[in-house]
Backbone as CSV, one residue per row, in Angstrom:
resi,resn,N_x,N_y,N_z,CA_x,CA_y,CA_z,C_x,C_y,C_z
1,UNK,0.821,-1.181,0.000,0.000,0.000,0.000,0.870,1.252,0.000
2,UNK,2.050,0.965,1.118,2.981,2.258,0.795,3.675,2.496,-0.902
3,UNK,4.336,1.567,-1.156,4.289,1.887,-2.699,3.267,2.866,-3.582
4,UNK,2.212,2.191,-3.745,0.901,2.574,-4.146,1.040,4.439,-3.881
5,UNK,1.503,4.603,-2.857,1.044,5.213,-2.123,2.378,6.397,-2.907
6,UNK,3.677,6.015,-2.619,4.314,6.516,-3.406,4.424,7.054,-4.643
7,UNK,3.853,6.229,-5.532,3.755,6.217,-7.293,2.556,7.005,-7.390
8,UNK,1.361,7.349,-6.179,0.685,7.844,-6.498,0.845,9.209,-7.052
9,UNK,2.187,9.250,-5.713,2.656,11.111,-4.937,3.725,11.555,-6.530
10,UNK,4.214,10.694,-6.935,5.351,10.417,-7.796,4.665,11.069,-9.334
11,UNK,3.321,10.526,-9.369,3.005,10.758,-10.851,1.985,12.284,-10.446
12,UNK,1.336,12.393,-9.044,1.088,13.979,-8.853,1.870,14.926,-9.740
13,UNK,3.168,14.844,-8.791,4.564,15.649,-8.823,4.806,15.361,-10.293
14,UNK,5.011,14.830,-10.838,5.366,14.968,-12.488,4.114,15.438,-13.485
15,UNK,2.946,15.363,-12.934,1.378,15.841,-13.061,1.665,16.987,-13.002
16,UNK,2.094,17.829,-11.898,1.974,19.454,-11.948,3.146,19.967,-12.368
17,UNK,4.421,19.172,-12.838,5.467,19.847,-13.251,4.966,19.772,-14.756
18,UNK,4.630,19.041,-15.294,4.156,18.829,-16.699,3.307,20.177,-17.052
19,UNK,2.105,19.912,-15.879,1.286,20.600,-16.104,1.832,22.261,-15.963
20,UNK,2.604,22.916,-14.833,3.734,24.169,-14.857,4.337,24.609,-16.596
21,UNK,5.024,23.688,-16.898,5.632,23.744,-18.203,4.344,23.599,-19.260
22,UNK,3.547,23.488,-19.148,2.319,24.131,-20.276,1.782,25.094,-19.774
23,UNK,1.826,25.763,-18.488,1.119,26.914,-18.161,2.098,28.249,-18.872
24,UNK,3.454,27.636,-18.404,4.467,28.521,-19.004,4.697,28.650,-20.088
25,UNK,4.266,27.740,-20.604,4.578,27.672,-22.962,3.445,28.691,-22.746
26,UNK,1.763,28.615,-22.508,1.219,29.327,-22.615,0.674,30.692,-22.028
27,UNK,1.680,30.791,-21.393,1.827,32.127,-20.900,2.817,32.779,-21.433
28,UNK,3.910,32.233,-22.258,4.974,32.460,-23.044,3.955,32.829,-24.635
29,UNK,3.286,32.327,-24.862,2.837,32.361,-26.670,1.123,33.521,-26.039
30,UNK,0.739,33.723,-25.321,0.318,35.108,-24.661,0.902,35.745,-24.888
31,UNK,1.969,36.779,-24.244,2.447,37.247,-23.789,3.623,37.999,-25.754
32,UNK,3.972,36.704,-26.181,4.028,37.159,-27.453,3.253,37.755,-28.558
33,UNK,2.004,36.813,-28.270,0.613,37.652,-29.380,0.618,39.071,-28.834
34,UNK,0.363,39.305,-27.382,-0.116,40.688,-26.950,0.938,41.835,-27.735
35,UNK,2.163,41.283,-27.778,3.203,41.954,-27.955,3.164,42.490,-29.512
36,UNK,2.555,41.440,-30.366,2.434,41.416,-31.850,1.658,42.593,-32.063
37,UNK,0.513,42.278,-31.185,-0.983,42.881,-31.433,-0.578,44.667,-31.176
38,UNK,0.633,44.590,-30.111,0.771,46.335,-29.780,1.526,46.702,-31.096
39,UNK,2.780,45.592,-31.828,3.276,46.678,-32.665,2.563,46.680,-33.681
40,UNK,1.399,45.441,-34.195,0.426,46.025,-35.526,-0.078,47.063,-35.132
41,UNK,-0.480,47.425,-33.736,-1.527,48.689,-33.886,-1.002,49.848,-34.058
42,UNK,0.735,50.164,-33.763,1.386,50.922,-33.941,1.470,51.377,-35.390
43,UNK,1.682,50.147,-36.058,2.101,50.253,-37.691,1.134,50.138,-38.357
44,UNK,-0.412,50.096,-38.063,-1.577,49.730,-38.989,-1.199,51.449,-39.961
45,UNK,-1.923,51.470,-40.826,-1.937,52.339,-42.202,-3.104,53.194,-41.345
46,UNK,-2.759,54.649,-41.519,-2.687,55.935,-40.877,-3.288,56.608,-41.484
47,UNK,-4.617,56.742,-42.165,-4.575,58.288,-43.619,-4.173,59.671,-43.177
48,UNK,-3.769,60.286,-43.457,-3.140,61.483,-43.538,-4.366,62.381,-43.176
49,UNK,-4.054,63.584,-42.570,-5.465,64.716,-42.839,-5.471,65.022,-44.200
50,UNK,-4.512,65.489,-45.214,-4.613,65.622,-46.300,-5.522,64.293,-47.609
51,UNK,-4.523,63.186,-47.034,-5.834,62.065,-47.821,-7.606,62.312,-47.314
52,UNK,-7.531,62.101,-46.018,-8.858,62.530,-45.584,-9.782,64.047,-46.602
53,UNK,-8.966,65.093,-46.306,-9.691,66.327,-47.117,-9.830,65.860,-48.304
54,UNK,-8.917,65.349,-49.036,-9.096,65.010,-50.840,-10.400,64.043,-50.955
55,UNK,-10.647,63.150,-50.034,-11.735,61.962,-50.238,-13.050,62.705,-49.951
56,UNK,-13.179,63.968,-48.909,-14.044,64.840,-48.616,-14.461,65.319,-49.787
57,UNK,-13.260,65.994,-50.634,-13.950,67.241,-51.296,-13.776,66.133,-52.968
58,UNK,-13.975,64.885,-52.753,-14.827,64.156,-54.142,-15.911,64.187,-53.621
59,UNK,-16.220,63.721,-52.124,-17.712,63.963,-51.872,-18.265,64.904,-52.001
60,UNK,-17.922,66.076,-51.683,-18.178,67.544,-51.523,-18.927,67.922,-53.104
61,UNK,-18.118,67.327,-53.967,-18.153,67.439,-55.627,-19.838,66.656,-55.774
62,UNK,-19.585,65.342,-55.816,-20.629,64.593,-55.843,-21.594,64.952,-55.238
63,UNK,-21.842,65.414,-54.062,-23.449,65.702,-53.440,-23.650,67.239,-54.270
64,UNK,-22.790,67.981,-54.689,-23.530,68.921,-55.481,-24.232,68.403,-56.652
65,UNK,-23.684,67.401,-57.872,-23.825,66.908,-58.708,-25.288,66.669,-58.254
66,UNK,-25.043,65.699,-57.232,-26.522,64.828,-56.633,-27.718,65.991,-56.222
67,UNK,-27.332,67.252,-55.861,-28.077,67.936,-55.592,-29.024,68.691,-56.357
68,UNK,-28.082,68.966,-57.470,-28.750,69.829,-58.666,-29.507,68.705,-59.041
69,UNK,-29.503,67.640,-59.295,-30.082,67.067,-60.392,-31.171,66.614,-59.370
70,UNK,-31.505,66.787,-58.081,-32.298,66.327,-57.357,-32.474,65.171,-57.193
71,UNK,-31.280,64.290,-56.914,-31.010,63.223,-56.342,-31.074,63.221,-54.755
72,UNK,-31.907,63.357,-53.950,-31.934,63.888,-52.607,-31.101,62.708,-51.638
73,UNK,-31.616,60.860,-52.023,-31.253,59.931,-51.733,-29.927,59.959,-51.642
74,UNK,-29.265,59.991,-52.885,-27.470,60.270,-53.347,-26.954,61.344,-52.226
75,UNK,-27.617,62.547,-52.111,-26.953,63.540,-51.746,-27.026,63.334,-50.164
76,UNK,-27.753,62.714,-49.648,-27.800,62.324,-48.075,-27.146,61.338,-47.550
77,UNK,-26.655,60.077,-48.544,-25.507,59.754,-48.472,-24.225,60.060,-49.192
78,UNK,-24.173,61.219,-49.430,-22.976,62.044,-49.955,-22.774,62.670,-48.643
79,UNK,-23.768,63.611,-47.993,-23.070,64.451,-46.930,-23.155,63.582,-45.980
80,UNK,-24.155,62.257,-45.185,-23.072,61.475,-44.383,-21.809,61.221,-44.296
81,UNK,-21.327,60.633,-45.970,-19.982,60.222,-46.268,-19.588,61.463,-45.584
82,UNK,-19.538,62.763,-45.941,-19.062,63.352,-45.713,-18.639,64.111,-43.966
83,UNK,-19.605,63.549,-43.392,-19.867,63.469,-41.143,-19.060,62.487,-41.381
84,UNK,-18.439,61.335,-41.860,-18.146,60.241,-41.101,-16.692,60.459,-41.573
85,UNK,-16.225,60.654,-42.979,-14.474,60.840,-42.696,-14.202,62.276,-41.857
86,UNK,-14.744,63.262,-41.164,-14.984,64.202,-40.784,-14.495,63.691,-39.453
87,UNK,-15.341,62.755,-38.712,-15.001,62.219,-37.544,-14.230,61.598,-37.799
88,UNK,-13.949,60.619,-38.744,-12.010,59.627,-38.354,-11.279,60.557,-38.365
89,UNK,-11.493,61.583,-39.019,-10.580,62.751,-39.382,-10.258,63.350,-37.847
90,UNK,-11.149,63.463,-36.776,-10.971,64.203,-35.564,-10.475,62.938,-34.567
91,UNK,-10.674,61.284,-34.551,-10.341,60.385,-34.097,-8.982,60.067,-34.824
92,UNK,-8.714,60.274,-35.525,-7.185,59.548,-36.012,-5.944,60.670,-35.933
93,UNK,-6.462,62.383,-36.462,-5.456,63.255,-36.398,-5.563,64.057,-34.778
94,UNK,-5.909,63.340,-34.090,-5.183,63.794,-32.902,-4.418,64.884,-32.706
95,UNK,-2.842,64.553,-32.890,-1.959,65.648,-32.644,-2.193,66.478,-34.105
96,UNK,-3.077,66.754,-34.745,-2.935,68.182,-35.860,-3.516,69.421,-35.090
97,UNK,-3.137,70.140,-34.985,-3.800,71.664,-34.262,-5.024,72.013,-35.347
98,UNK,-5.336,71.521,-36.899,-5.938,71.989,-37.519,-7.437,71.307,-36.768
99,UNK,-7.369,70.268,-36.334,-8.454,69.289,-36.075,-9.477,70.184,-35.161
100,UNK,-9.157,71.166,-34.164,-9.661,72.185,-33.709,-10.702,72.955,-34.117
101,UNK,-10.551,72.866,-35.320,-11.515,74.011,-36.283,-12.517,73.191,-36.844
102,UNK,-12.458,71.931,-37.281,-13.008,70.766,-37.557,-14.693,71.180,-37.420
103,UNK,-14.645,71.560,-36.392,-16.158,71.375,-35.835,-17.272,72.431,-36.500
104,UNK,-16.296,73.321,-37.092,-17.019,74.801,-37.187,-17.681,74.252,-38.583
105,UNK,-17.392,73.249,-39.428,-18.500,72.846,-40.729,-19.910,72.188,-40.171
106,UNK,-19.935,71.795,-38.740,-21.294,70.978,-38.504,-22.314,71.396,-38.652
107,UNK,-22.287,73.016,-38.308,-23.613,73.885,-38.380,-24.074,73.578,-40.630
108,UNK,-22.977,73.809,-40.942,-22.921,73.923,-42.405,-24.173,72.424,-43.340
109,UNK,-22.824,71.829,-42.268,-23.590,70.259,-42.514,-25.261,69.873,-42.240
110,UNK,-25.427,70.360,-41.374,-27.025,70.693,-40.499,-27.601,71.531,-41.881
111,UNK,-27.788,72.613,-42.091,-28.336,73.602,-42.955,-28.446,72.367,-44.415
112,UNK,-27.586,71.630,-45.055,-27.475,70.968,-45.559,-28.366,69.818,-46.004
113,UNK,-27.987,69.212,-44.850,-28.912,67.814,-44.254,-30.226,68.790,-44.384
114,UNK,-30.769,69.621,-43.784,-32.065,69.968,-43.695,-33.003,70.447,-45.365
115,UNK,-32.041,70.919,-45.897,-32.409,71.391,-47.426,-32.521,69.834,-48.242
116,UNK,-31.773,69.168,-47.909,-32.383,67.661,-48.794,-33.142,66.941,-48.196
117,UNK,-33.338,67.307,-46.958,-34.622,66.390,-46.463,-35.917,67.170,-46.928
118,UNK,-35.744,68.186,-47.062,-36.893,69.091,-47.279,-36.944,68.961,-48.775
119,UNK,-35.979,68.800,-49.639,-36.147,68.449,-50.693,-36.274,69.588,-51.678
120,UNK,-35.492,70.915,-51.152,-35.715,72.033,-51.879,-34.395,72.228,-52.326
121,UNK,-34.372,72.560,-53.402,-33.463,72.816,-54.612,-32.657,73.867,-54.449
122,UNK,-33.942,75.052,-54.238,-33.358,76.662,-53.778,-32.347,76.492,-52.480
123,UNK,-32.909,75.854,-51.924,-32.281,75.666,-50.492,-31.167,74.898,-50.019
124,UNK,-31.215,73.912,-51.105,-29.557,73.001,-51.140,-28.632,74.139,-52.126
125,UNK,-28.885,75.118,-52.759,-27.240,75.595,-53.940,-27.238,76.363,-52.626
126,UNK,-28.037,77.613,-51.707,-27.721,78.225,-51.307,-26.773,77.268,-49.519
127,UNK,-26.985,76.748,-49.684,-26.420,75.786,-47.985,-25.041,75.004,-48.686
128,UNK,-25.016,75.022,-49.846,-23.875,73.930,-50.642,-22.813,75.001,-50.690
129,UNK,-23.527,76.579,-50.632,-22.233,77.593,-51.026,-21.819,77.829,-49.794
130,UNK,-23.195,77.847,-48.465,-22.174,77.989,-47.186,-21.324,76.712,-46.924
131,UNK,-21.704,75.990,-47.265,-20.678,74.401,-46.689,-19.499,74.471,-47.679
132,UNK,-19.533,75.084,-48.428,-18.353,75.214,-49.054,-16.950,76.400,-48.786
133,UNK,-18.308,77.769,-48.520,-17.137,78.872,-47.627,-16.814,78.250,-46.728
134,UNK,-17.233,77.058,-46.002,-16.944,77.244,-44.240,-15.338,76.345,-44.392
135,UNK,-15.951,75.348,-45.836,-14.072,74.911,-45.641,-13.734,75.835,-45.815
136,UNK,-13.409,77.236,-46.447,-12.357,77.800,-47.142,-12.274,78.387,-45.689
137,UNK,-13.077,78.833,-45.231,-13.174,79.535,-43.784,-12.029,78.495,-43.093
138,UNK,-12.124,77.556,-42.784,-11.499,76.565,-41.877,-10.115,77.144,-42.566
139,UNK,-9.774,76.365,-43.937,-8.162,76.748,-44.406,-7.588,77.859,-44.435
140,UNK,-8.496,78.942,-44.498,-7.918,80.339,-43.905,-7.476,80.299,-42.444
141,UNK,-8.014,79.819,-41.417,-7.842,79.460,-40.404,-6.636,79.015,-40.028
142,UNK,-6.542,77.865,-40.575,-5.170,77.278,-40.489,-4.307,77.113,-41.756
143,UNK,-4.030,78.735,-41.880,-3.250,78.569,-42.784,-2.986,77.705,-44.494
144,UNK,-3.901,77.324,-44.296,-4.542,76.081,-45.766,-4.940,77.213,-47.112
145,UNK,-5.056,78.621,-46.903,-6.150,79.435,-47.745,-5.912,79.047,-49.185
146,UNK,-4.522,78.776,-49.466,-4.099,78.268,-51.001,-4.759,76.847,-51.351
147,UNK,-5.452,76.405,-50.539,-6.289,75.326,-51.178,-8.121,75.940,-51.210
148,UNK,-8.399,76.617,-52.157,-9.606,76.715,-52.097,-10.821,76.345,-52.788
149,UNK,-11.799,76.037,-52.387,-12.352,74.832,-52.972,-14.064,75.757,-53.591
150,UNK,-14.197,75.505,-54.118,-15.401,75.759,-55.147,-16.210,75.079,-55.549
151,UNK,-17.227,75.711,-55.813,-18.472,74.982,-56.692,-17.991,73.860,-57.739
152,UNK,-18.473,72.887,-57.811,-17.845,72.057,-58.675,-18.540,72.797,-60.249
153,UNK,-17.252,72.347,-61.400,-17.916,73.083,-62.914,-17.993,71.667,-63.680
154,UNK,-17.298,70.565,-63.250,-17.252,69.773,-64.419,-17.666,68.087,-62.823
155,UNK,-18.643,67.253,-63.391,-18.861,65.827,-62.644,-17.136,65.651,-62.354
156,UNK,-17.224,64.744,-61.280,-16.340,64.265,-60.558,-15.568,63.342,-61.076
157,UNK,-16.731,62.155,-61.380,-16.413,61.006,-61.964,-17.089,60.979,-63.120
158,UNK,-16.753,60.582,-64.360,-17.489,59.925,-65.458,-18.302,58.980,-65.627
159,UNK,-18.139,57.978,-64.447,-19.287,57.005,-64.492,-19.732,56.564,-63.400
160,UNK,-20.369,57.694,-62.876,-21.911,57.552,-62.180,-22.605,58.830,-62.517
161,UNK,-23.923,57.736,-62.946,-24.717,59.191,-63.296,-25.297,59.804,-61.814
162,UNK,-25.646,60.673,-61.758,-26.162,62.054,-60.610,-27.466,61.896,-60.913
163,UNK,-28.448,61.522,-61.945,-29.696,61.841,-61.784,-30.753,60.881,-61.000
164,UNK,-31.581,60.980,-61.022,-32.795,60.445,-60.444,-33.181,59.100,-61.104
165,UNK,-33.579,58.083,-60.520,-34.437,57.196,-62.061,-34.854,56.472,-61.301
């Protein structure tokens, strides 16, 4: 029985050393992922504020397109598009001092949003020209004024049509 009794204690003890040395592999291959996971998030792909503004002001282009031609549908997801790189734009550029001013297009955006829900024509060119001073307003602001942005004269893209159907 003492034997027994031994081999019992014997295969414990090699039971929890076994079992130690897999707690430690896997606390070892932890401890590496976490490590992975901090430098992808370091190095994930960044857009620029400048990429951000350029992807804006195709939208910016397009919801006029969409507007004139009274595409109201198009143009309400044109100026969303246009709230939502707006916000990565204030979540990702952090350290830009320009990001500050950011906010001063929302009223613009509002006046906007409200003329295509309402579905008036008169009322989207005249809210499309303030949402358009208020960038130039912003890049005067920070120094940007040599980028100034205008009424669009010619479609954006060639192939999507802007109208209704």
């Amino acid at each position: 029985m003492k034997s027994v009794s031994i081999i019992c204690f014997i295969v414990f003890v090699v039971s929890c050393a076994q079992q130690q040395v897999a707690d430690n592999k896997t606390n070892a291959a932890i401890d590496s992922l976490e490590k992975r996971v901090e430098r992808l998030e370091k190095e994930k792909y960044k857009p620029g504020l400048g990429e951000l503004m350029a992807v804006i002001q195709l939208h910016h282009a397009k919801l006029w397109y969409a507007g004139i031609n009274n595409n109201w549908k198009l143009s309400a997801f044109e100026v969303d598009e246009i709230k939502e790189i707006i916000t990565a734009a204030q979540e990702l550029e952090t350290d830009r001092p320009e990001i500050k001013d950011l906010p001063m297009i929302f009223p613009s955006i509002d006046s906007i949003t409200n003329s295509i829900h309402s579905k008036d024509p008169v009322s989207f060119k005249k809210n499309f020209l303030s949402l358009t001073n208020t960038c130039n307003a912003c890049h005067k602001a920070n120094h940007f004024e040599f980028n100034s942005i205008t009424v669009p004269s010619a479609a954006p893209v060639s192939n999507q049509d802007f109208k209704v159907h």
